[in-house]
Coordinates of C-alpha atoms in Angstrom, one line a residue:
X227 CA 41.8 -15.1 15.3
X228 CA 38.4 -15.5 17.0
X229 CA 35.4 -17.2 15.3
X230 CA 31.9 -17.7 16.6
X231 CA 30.5 -21.2 16.5
X232 CA 27.2 -22.7 17.8
X233 CA 26.6 -26.1 19.4
X234 CA 25.6 -28.4 16.6
X235 CA 25.6 -32.0 17.9
X236 CA 26.4 -34.1 21.0
X237 CA 27.9 -37.6 20.4
X238 CA 27.0 -37.2 16.7
X239 CA 23.3 -36.5 17.4
X240 CA 22.2 -33.2 16.1
X241 CA 20.9 -30.8 18.8
X242 CA 17.3 -29.8 17.9
X243 CA 15.7 -26.5 18.8
X244 CA 13.9 -27.6 22.0
X245 CA 16.4 -30.4 23.1
X246 CA 18.0 -28.3 25.8
X247 CA 15.2 -27.3 28.2
X248 CA 16.7 -27.1 31.7
X249 CA 19.5 -25.2 33.5
X250 CA 20.8 -28.6 34.7
X251 CA 21.4 -29.7 31.1
X252 CA 23.2 -26.5 30.3
X253 CA 25.4 -26.7 33.4
X254 CA 26.5 -30.2 32.6
X255 CA 27.5 -29.2 29.0
X256 CA 29.4 -26.2 30.4
X257 CA 31.2 -28.4 32.9
X258 CA 32.1 -30.9 30.1
X259 CA 33.4 -28.2 27.8
X260 CA 35.7 -26.6 30.3
X261 CA 37.8 -29.8 30.6
X262 CA 38.1 -30.6 26.9
X263 CA 40.3 -29.8 23.9
X264 CA 39.1 -28.8 20.4
X265 CA 40.1 -29.4 16.8
X266 CA 38.8 -28.6 13.3
X267 CA 36.8 -31.7 12.2
X268 CA 35.5 -30.6 8.8
X269 CA 35.8 -27.6 6.4
X270 CA 33.2 -27.3 3.6
X271 CA 33.2 -24.7 0.9
X272 CA 30.4 -24.3 -1.7
X273 CA 30.2 -21.7 -4.5
X274 CA 26.6 -20.4 -4.9
X275 CA 25.1 -18.3 -7.6
X276 CA 22.7 -15.5 -6.5
X277 CA 20.6 -14.0 -9.2
X278 CA 19.2 -10.5 -9.0
X279 CA 15.6 -9.9 -7.9
X280 CA 13.1 -8.8 -10.6
X281 CA 12.2 -5.1 -11.1
X282 CA 9.6 -3.7 -8.8
X283 CA 5.9 -4.2 -9.1
X284 CA 3.5 -2.3 -6.8
X285 CA 3.5 -4.8 -4.0
X286 CA 7.3 -5.4 -3.9
X287 CA 8.0 -1.6 -4.2
X288 CA 5.8 -1.0 -1.1
X289 CA 7.5 -3.9 0.8
X290 CA 11.1 -2.8 -0.1
X291 CA 10.4 0.9 0.6
X292 CA 9.0 0.0 4.0
X293 CA 11.9 -2.4 4.8
X294 CA 14.7 -0.2 3.5
X295 CA 13.4 3.4 3.8
X296 CA 10.8 3.1 6.5
X297 CA 8.0 4.5 4.2
X298 CA 4.4 3.4 4.8
X299 CA 2.5 2.0 1.8
X300 CA 0.5 5.2 1.4
X301 CA 3.7 7.3 1.6
X302 CA 5.4 5.2 -1.0
X303 CA 2.5 5.5 -3.5
X304 CA 2.2 9.2 -2.9
X305 CA 5.9 9.8 -3.7
X306 CA 5.8 7.3 -6.6
X307 CA 2.8 9.3 -8.1
X308 CA 4.9 12.5 -8.0
X309 CA 7.8 10.7 -9.8
X310 CA 5.4 9.4 -12.4
X311 CA 3.5 12.6 -13.0
X312 CA 6.6 14.6 -13.6
X313 CA 9.5 16.5 -11.9
X314 CA 11.1 19.7 -13.1
X315 CA 14.6 18.6 -14.2
X316 CA 16.9 21.4 -15.1
X317 CA 17.4 21.7 -18.9
X318 CA 14.6 19.1 -19.6
X319 CA 11.4 20.7 -18.2
X320 CA 8.9 18.5 -16.4
X321 CA 9.8 14.8 -16.9
X322 CA 8.1 11.7 -15.7
X323 CA 10.9 9.8 -14.1
X324 CA 9.3 6.4 -13.6
X325 CA 6.8 4.2 -15.4
X326 CA 3.2 3.6 -14.1
X327 CA 3.5 2.5 -10.5
X328 CA 0.3 0.5 -10.1
X329 CA 1.2 -2.7 -11.9
X330 CA 1.8 -6.4 -11.3
X331 CA 3.6 -7.0 -14.6
X332 CA 7.3 -7.9 -14.7
X333 CA 7.7 -6.9 -18.4
X334 CA 10.4 -4.5 -19.4
X335 CA 10.5 -2.8 -22.8
X336 CA 13.1 -3.6 -25.4
X337 CA 14.3 0.1 -25.3
X338 CA 15.0 -0.1 -21.6
X339 CA 16.7 -3.5 -21.8
X340 CA 19.0 -2.1 -24.5
X341 CA 19.8 1.0 -22.6
X342 CA 20.4 -0.9 -19.4
X343 CA 22.9 -3.3 -21.1
X344 CA 24.8 -0.4 -22.6
X345 CA 24.9 1.4 -19.3
X346 CA 26.2 -1.6 -17.4
X347 CA 28.9 -2.2 -20.1
X348 CA 30.0 1.4 -20.0
X349 CA 29.9 1.9 -16.2
X350 CA 31.0 -1.5 -14.9
X351 CA 32.5 -3.4 -17.7
X352 CA 31.5 -6.5 -19.7
X353 CA 31.9 -9.0 -16.9
X354 CA 29.0 -7.3 -15.1
X355 CA 26.8 -7.5 -18.2
X356 CA 24.7 -10.4 -19.5
X357 CA 24.6 -11.8 -23.1
X358 CA 20.8 -11.7 -23.4
X359 CA 18.1 -9.8 -21.4
X360 CA 16.9 -11.5 -18.3
X361 CA 13.2 -12.1 -18.5
X362 CA 11.1 -12.6 -15.3
X363 CA 7.9 -14.7 -15.2
X364 CA 4.8 -13.4 -13.4
X365 CA 3.8 -15.4 -10.3
X366 CA 0.3 -13.9 -10.0
X367 CA -2.1 -15.7 -12.3
X368 CA -4.3 -12.6 -12.4
X369 CA -1.4 -10.2 -13.3
X370 CA -2.3 -7.5 -15.8
X371 CA 0.2 -7.5 -18.7
X372 CA -0.8 -4.1 -20.1
X373 CA 1.8 -2.2 -18.1
X374 CA 5.5 -2.7 -17.6
X375 CA 7.3 -3.3 -14.3
X376 CA 8.2 -0.1 -12.4
X377 CA 11.4 1.3 -13.9
X378 CA 13.1 4.6 -14.7
X379 CA 11.8 6.1 -17.9
X380 CA 15.4 7.0 -18.9
X381 CA 18.4 5.0 -17.8
X382 CA 20.8 8.0 -18.2
X383 CA 18.8 10.0 -15.5
X384 CA 21.0 8.5 -12.8
X385 CA 19.9 9.4 -9.2
X386 CA 23.0 11.4 -8.4
X387 CA 22.6 13.5 -11.5
X388 CA 19.1 14.7 -10.7
X389 CA 19.4 14.7 -6.9
X390 CA 19.2 18.5 -6.7
X391 CA 15.8 18.4 -8.5
X392 CA 14.2 16.0 -5.9
X393 CA 13.4 16.3 -2.3
X394 CA 15.0 13.8 0.1
X395 CA 12.1 11.3 0.0
X396 CA 11.7 11.5 -3.8
X397 CA 15.4 10.9 -4.2
X398 CA 15.5 7.8 -1.9
X399 CA 12.5 6.2 -3.7
X400 CA 13.8 7.0 -7.2
X401 CA 17.3 5.7 -6.3
X402 CA 15.7 2.5 -5.0
X403 CA 13.6 2.0 -8.2
X404 CA 16.5 2.9 -10.6
X405 CA 19.0 0.6 -8.9
X406 CA 16.6 -2.3 -8.7
X407 CA 15.6 -2.1 -12.4
X408 CA 19.2 -1.8 -13.7
X409 CA 20.5 -4.5 -11.3
X410 CA 17.9 -6.9 -12.7
X411 CA 19.9 -6.9 -15.9
X412 CA 23.3 -7.4 -14.4
X413 CA 25.4 -10.6 -13.9
X414 CA 24.7 -12.9 -11.0
X415 CA 26.8 -12.7 -7.9
X416 CA 29.1 -15.5 -6.8
X417 CA 29.1 -16.4 -3.1
X418 CA 31.5 -18.6 -1.3
X419 CA 29.6 -20.4 1.5
X420 CA 31.8 -21.9 4.2
X421 CA 30.9 -24.3 7.1
X422 CA 33.6 -25.2 9.7
X423 CA 32.9 -27.9 12.2
X424 CA 34.9 -27.9 15.4
X425 CA 34.7 -31.0 17.7
X426 CA 35.8 -31.5 21.3
X427 CA 37.5 -34.7 22.4
X428 CA 34.3 -35.6 24.4
X429 CA 32.1 -35.5 21.2
X430 CA 30.6 -32.0 21.4
X431 CA 30.5 -30.5 17.9
X432 CA 30.2 -26.8 17.0
X433 CA 29.5 -25.2 13.6
X434 CA 30.6 -21.9 12.3
X435 CA 29.0 -20.6 9.1
X436 CA 30.1 -17.8 6.9
X437 CA 30.2 -16.5 3.4
X438 CA 32.4 -14.3 1.2
X439 CA 31.6 -12.6 -2.0
X440 CA 33.8 -14.0 -4.8
X441 CA 32.2 -11.8 -7.5
X442 CA 29.8 -9.0 -6.5
X443 CA 27.9 -8.9 -9.9
X444 CA 24.5 -7.1 -9.4
X445 CA 25.3 -6.5 -5.7
X446 CA 27.7 -3.8 -6.8
X447 CA 24.7 -1.7 -7.8
X448 CA 22.0 -3.1 -5.5
X449 CA 23.7 -4.4 -2.3
X450 CA 21.7 -6.6 0.0
X451 CA 21.4 -6.0 3.8
X452 CA 23.1 -9.3 4.8
X453 CA 26.7 -8.8 5.8
X454 CA 29.7 -11.0 4.9
X455 CA 30.8 -13.2 7.8
X456 CA 34.4 -13.8 6.8
X457 CA 35.9 -16.9 8.4
X458 CA 39.7 -17.6 8.6
X459 CA 41.4 -20.3 6.5
X460 CA 41.5 -23.4 8.8
X461 CA 42.8 -26.9 8.1
X462 CA 41.2 -30.2 9.1
X463 CA 42.9 -31.4 12.3
X464 CA 44.1 -28.0 13.4
X465 CA 43.8 -27.5 17.2
X466 CA 41.6 -24.7 18.6
X467 CA 41.3 -23.0 22.0
X468 CA 38.0 -22.0 23.5
X469 CA 38.1 -18.2 24.2
X470 CA 34.6 -18.0 25.8
X471 CA 31.4 -20.1 26.3
X472 CA 28.1 -18.2 26.1
X473 CA 24.9 -20.0 27.3
X474 CA 21.9 -18.1 25.9
X475 CA 18.3 -18.5 26.9
X476 CA 15.6 -18.0 24.3
X477 CA 11.9 -17.7 25.0
X478 CA 9.1 -18.6 22.6
X479 CA 7.8 -15.3 21.1
X480 CA 4.5 -14.6 19.4
X481 CA 4.6 -13.8 15.7
X482 CA 5.7 -10.2 15.0
X483 CA 2.9 -7.7 14.3
X484 CA 2.4 -6.8 10.7
X485 CA 4.4 -4.0 9.1
X486 CA 3.2 -2.4 5.9
X487 CA 5.6 -4.7 4.1
X488 CA 4.5 -7.9 5.6
X489 CA 0.8 -7.1 5.4
X490 CA 1.1 -6.2 1.7
X491 CA 2.9 -9.5 1.2
X492 CA 0.2 -11.5 2.9
X493 CA -2.6 -9.7 0.9
X494 CA -0.8 -10.6 -2.3
X495 CA -0.2 -14.2 -1.3
X496 CA -3.9 -14.7 -0.5
X497 CA -5.0 -13.0 -3.8
X498 CA -6.7 -10.2 -1.9
X499 CA -6.7 -6.8 -3.6
X500 CA -4.9 -5.4 -6.6
X501 CA -1.9 -3.1 -7.0
X502 CA -4.0 0.0 -6.6
X503 CA -5.8 -1.2 -3.4
X504 CA -2.9 -2.3 -1.0
X505 CA -2.1 1.2 0.2
X506 CA -5.8 2.4 0.6
X507 CA -6.6 -0.8 2.5
X508 CA -3.9 0.0 5.1
X509 CA -4.9 3.7 5.2
X510 CA -8.5 2.7 5.8
X511 CA -7.9 0.5 8.8
X512 CA -5.7 3.2 10.2
X513 CA -8.2 6.1 9.8
X514 CA -11.0 4.0 11.2
X515 CA -8.8 3.3 14.3
X516 CA -8.8 -0.5 13.8
X517 CA -5.0 -0.3 14.1
X518 CA -2.4 2.0 15.5
X519 CA 1.3 2.3 14.9
X520 CA 3.6 1.1 17.7
X521 CA 7.1 2.4 18.4
X522 CA 8.5 0.2 15.6
X523 CA 5.9 1.5 13.1
X524 CA 4.1 -1.9 13.1
X525 CA 0.3 -2.2 13.1
X526 CA -1.1 -2.9 16.5
X527 CA -4.9 -3.8 16.7
X528 CA -7.0 -1.6 18.9
X529 CA -9.8 -2.6 21.3
X530 CA -12.5 -1.7 18.7
X531 CA -10.7 -3.9 16.2
X532 CA -11.1 -7.0 18.4
X533 CA -14.8 -6.2 18.9
X534 CA -15.4 -5.8 15.1
X535 CA -13.4 -8.8 14.2
X536 CA -15.0 -11.1 16.7
X537 CA -18.5 -9.9 15.6
X538 CA -17.8 -10.5 11.9
X539 CA -16.2 -13.9 12.4
X540 CA -19.1 -15.1 14.6
X541 CA -22.0 -13.7 12.5
X542 CA -20.6 -13.1 9.0
X543 CA -17.9 -15.7 8.8
X544 CA -18.4 -16.5 5.1
X545 CA -17.6 -12.9 3.9
X546 CA -14.6 -12.3 6.1
X547 CA -13.0 -15.6 4.9
X548 CA -9.7 -15.1 2.9
X549 CA -11.0 -17.4 0.2
X550 CA -14.3 -15.4 -0.3
X551 CA -12.3 -12.2 -0.9
X552 CA -9.9 -13.9 -3.3
X553 CA -12.7 -15.6 -5.2
X554 CA -14.6 -12.4 -5.5
X555 CA -11.5 -10.8 -7.0
X556 CA -11.5 -13.6 -9.6
X557 CA -15.3 -13.2 -10.3
X558 CA -14.7 -9.5 -11.0
X559 CA -11.9 -10.3 -13.4
X560 CA -14.2 -12.7 -15.2
X561 CA -16.9 -10.0 -15.5
X562 CA -14.3 -7.6 -16.9
X563 CA -13.2 -10.3 -19.4
X564 CA -16.8 -11.0 -20.4
X565 CA -16.8 -14.5 -19.1
X566 CA -19.5 -13.9 -16.4
X567 CA -22.6 -11.8 -16.1
X568 CA -22.4 -9.4 -13.2
X569 CA -26.1 -9.9 -12.4
X570 CA -25.5 -13.6 -11.6
X571 CA -22.5 -12.9 -9.4
X572 CA -24.2 -10.2 -7.4
X573 CA -27.5 -12.0 -6.9
X574 CA -25.6 -15.2 -5.8
X575 CA -23.9 -13.1 -3.1
X576 CA -26.5 -10.6 -2.1
X577 CA -29.5 -12.8 -1.6
X578 CA -28.0 -15.0 1.2
X579 CA -26.1 -11.9 2.6
X580 CA -29.3 -9.8 2.9
X581 CA -31.2 -12.6 4.6
X582 CA -28.5 -13.1 7.2
X583 CA -28.2 -9.4 7.7
X584 CA -31.9 -9.1 8.5
X585 CA -31.7 -11.8 11.1
X586 CA -28.6 -10.3 12.7
X587 CA -30.2 -6.8 12.9
X588 CA -32.9 -8.3 15.1
X589 CA -30.6 -10.5 17.2
X590 CA -27.8 -8.0 17.9
X591 CA -27.7 -4.6 19.6
X592 CA -24.8 -2.2 19.9
X593 CA -25.1 -2.1 23.7
X594 CA -24.6 -5.8 24.2
X595 CA -21.6 -5.8 21.8
X596 CA -19.8 -2.7 23.1
X597 CA -20.8 -2.6 26.8
X598 CA -19.8 -4.8 29.7
X599 CA -21.3 -4.6 33.3
X600 CA -18.9 -4.2 36.3
X601 CA -19.2 -4.3 40.1
X602 CA -18.0 -0.7 40.3
X603 CA -20.4 1.9 41.6
X604 CA -20.5 5.5 40.3
X605 CA -19.4 7.8 43.2
X606 CA -21.4 10.7 41.7
X607 CA -24.9 9.1 41.3
X608 CA -24.7 5.6 42.8
X609 CA -25.6 3.8 39.5
X610 CA -23.4 1.0 38.1
X611 CA -20.3 1.7 36.0
X612 CA -20.0 0.0 32.6
X613 CA -17.0 -0.7 30.4
X614 CA -17.5 0.9 27.0
X615 CA -15.4 1.2 23.9
X616 CA -14.5 4.5 22.5
X617 CA -12.3 5.9 19.7
X618 CA -9.2 5.4 21.8
X619 CA -10.0 2.1 23.5
X620 CA -11.9 0.9 26.6
X621 CA -13.0 3.1 29.4
X622 CA -15.4 3.0 32.3
X623 CA -18.6 5.1 32.2
X624 CA -21.7 5.5 34.3
X625 CA -24.8 3.5 33.1
X626 CA -26.9 6.6 33.9
X627 CA -25.4 8.5 30.9
X628 CA -26.3 11.2 29.7
X629 CA -27.8 12.2 33.1
X630 CA -24.4 11.4 34.7
X631 CA -21.3 11.8 32.6
X632 CA -18.8 10.3 35.0
X633 CA -16.0 8.4 33.2
X634 CA -12.8 6.7 34.4
X635 CA -9.8 5.3 32.6
X636 CA -9.2 1.6 33.2
X637 CA -6.2 -0.7 33.6
X638 CA -5.9 -4.5 33.5
X639 CA -4.9 -6.2 36.8
X640 CA -2.7 -9.3 37.2
X641 CA -5.8 -11.5 36.8
X642 CA -6.7 -9.9 33.5
X643 CA -9.6 -8.0 35.0
X644 CA -10.3 -4.3 34.1
X645 CA -10.0 -2.0 37.1
X646 CA -10.5 1.8 37.3
X647 CA -7.3 3.8 37.4
X648 CA -7.1 5.7 40.7
X649 CA -5.8 9.2 40.6
X650 CA -2.5 9.6 42.5
X651 CA -1.9 12.8 44.5
X652 CA 1.6 14.1 44.0
X653 CA 3.8 16.5 46.0
X654 CA 3.8 19.0 43.1
X655 CA 1.6 22.1 43.6
X656 CA -0.5 23.8 40.9
X657 CA 1.2 27.0 39.8
X658 CA -2.2 28.6 39.2
X659 CA -4.1 27.9 42.4
X660 CA -1.7 26.2 44.7
X661 CA -3.7 22.9 45.1
X662 CA -1.9 19.5 44.8
X663 CA -1.5 18.1 41.3
X664 CA -2.7 14.6 40.6
X665 CA -1.7 11.9 38.1
X666 CA -4.4 11.4 35.5
X667 CA -4.8 9.3 32.4
X668 CA -5.9 10.7 29.0
X669 CA -6.0 9.3 25.5
X670 CA -2.2 9.9 25.1
X671 CA -1.2 8.4 28.5
X672 CA -0.4 9.9 31.9
X673 CA -0.4 13.7 32.7
X674 CA -0.7 16.0 35.7
X675 CA -3.9 17.8 36.4
X676 CA -5.0 20.1 39.1
X677 CA -7.0 18.4 42.0
X678 CA -9.4 21.4 42.0
X679 CA -10.7 20.5 38.5
X680 CA -13.1 21.7 37.0
X681 CA -12.6 25.0 39.0
X682 CA -8.9 24.9 37.9
X683 CA -8.1 23.3 34.5
X684 CA -4.4 23.5 34.7
X685 CA -2.6 20.4 33.2
X686 CA 1.1 19.5 32.7
X687 CA 2.9 16.8 30.8
X688 CA 4.8 14.1 32.8
X689 CA 8.2 13.8 31.3
X690 CA 9.4 10.3 30.4
X691 CA 13.1 10.7 30.3
X692 CA 15.4 8.5 28.1
X693 CA 18.5 9.3 30.1
X694 CA 20.1 10.9 27.0
X695 CA 21.3 14.5 26.9
X696 CA 20.3 16.7 24.0
X697 CA 23.2 16.8 21.5
X698 CA 22.0 20.1 20.0
X699 CA 21.7 22.4 23.0
X700 CA 23.8 20.2 25.5
X701 CA 21.6 21.3 28.4
X702 CA 18.2 19.7 27.9
X703 CA 17.2 16.0 28.2
X704 CA 15.6 13.9 25.4
X705 CA 12.1 12.9 26.6
X706 CA 9.3 10.8 25.1
X707 CA 6.4 12.7 23.7
X708 CA 3.2 12.2 21.7
X709 CA 2.3 13.9 18.5
X710 CA -1.2 15.2 17.8
X711 CA -2.0 12.0 16.1
X712 CA -0.8 9.9 19.1
X713 CA 2.5 8.9 17.6
X714 CA 5.5 8.5 19.9
X715 CA 8.5 10.7 19.2
X716 CA 11.6 11.9 21.2
X717 CA 12.6 15.5 21.6
X718 CA 14.5 18.0 23.8
X719 CA 12.6 19.1 26.9
X720 CA 13.8 22.7 26.3
X721 CA 11.4 23.2 23.4
X722 CA 10.7 25.8 21.9
X723 CA 14.2 27.1 22.7
X724 CA 15.7 23.8 21.3
X725 CA 13.7 22.0 18.6
X726 CA 15.8 18.8 18.3
X727 CA 13.6 15.8 17.7
X728 CA 13.8 12.1 16.6
X729 CA 11.1 9.6 15.6
X730 CA 13.0 6.7 17.2
X731 CA 14.3 6.2 20.8
X732 CA 18.0 7.2 21.2
X733 CA 20.4 4.8 22.9
X734 CA 22.8 7.5 24.0
X735 CA 25.7 6.5 21.8
X736 CA 27.1 8.4 18.8
X737 CA 27.2 7.1 15.2
X738 CA 30.8 6.1 14.2
X739 CA 30.2 7.5 10.7
X740 CA 28.5 10.9 11.2
X741 CA 28.6 11.4 15.1
X742 CA 24.8 11.9 15.3
X743 CA 22.8 10.0 17.9
X744 CA 22.2 6.3 17.4
X745 CA 18.6 5.1 17.8
X746 CA 16.8 1.7 18.3
X747 CA 15.6 0.3 15.0
X748 CA 13.3 -2.7 14.1
X749 CA 14.2 -6.2 15.2
X750 CA 16.6 -5.2 17.9
X751 CA 18.9 -3.3 15.5
X752 CA 20.7 0.0 16.1
X753 CA 20.8 2.6 13.4
X754 CA 21.8 6.2 12.9
X755 CA 19.2 8.9 13.8
X756 CA 20.3 11.0 10.9
X757 CA 18.0 10.0 8.0
X758 CA 20.8 10.8 5.5
X759 CA 23.3 8.3 7.1
X760 CA 23.0 4.6 6.3
X761 CA 24.8 3.2 9.4
X762 CA 23.1 0.2 11.0
X763 CA 24.4 -2.4 13.5

């Protein structure tokens, strides 16, 4: 049986993250390991108790719905609102299926706790139940205790029973809320953690780590994403053979961009916003084009975002400070509680702010902030070209605007300098006038346009092929496209004859569970392109 172990220590000295820096070091280790023998040096087993997570509050619901279901914060709150307001359930009329979804309280009603305990006893047996209700403590000092945590209004409305009354997204979110709330009142899981140390006769030690579930407890209803890594039963002193050595090179990577989940988490940690403001905050920075979604649905800052951020940090640093925003939230809570007078709070802020604003209005101009001179000369009027910032990023425009409306797309060269994108003449002929087609750049990327523009305004998309055949029509190719909002998706190039489409890039392989196409997911994972299939790898 094969197990995977990583180099842990050399001559009893633990290998730190950056100890192995050169190829020469790696080659020496590989040479040493080829000549040696191995045996099991140590086997450690520890039993750990894993308690369930608390029921959802607004922030954790948005985070988990983003991580597990791929929903944006806005989408999560929209669907939750529908579940809260009421769904037509056959035989019951319009029923509110969940409690109020804008809450930071972890309280659960006595009625729900009783119903949850009875359900667990009946459905799973007494060993999955707990003797007394599990109570969770709030972590947010400003949490409002007027509401409960987010939970199903009736335990017996199990997701599978009312599935036919919900659309696909409503069902997924309700199922998540229902399972999390019930699981919070189930027995803890028992995990067997195993460490196996394998040592060579020249003092290279490797460690294999794994875990098995001794008792699933709440995991039976609310499984976690981590998989069991089951290790074989090995005895100390047992000899081992090396099947394969894998030297792997890792590069330092910048922190990942924010997703809806990680951004909501940071807002909550810094005390910024309230349950009702997380989703609108993300929606606002999207609609104002400060961020755009990348292919992994993460939030990527735009050119205008850098300009605005740099301006605010340099000239209004006090009000864009994390602590200022968190403190202001606290002041507003004090006003609501009658501990502070709003006039004092507002005057303390507005006086210095208004004075600084008056100074900055005289010092700053939009032109100096958003425009940058270049050495490029406009071929139409001979004036200088300027780099400007528009809704979709930076571009080059004539300084003689509006008399001359010449513009060019720009690209960044190897030295980090902006350069105009030169149109490339292709061998393809325009089907309308016969003139050569040229490669041009628009707000959604490259396209083909007639060289006789503006006399001929014919344009064509440039297909970016994925190398994957369409599984629906079997004749077309899956190509990369952009939606009207600029979002990347993948569809058959035989549209409208074939309307097959995916939001994620396919890798060309089929799902072992449902035979649909597999697609690339977040964090270098592979998942099924069928939204109703839960296969991931």
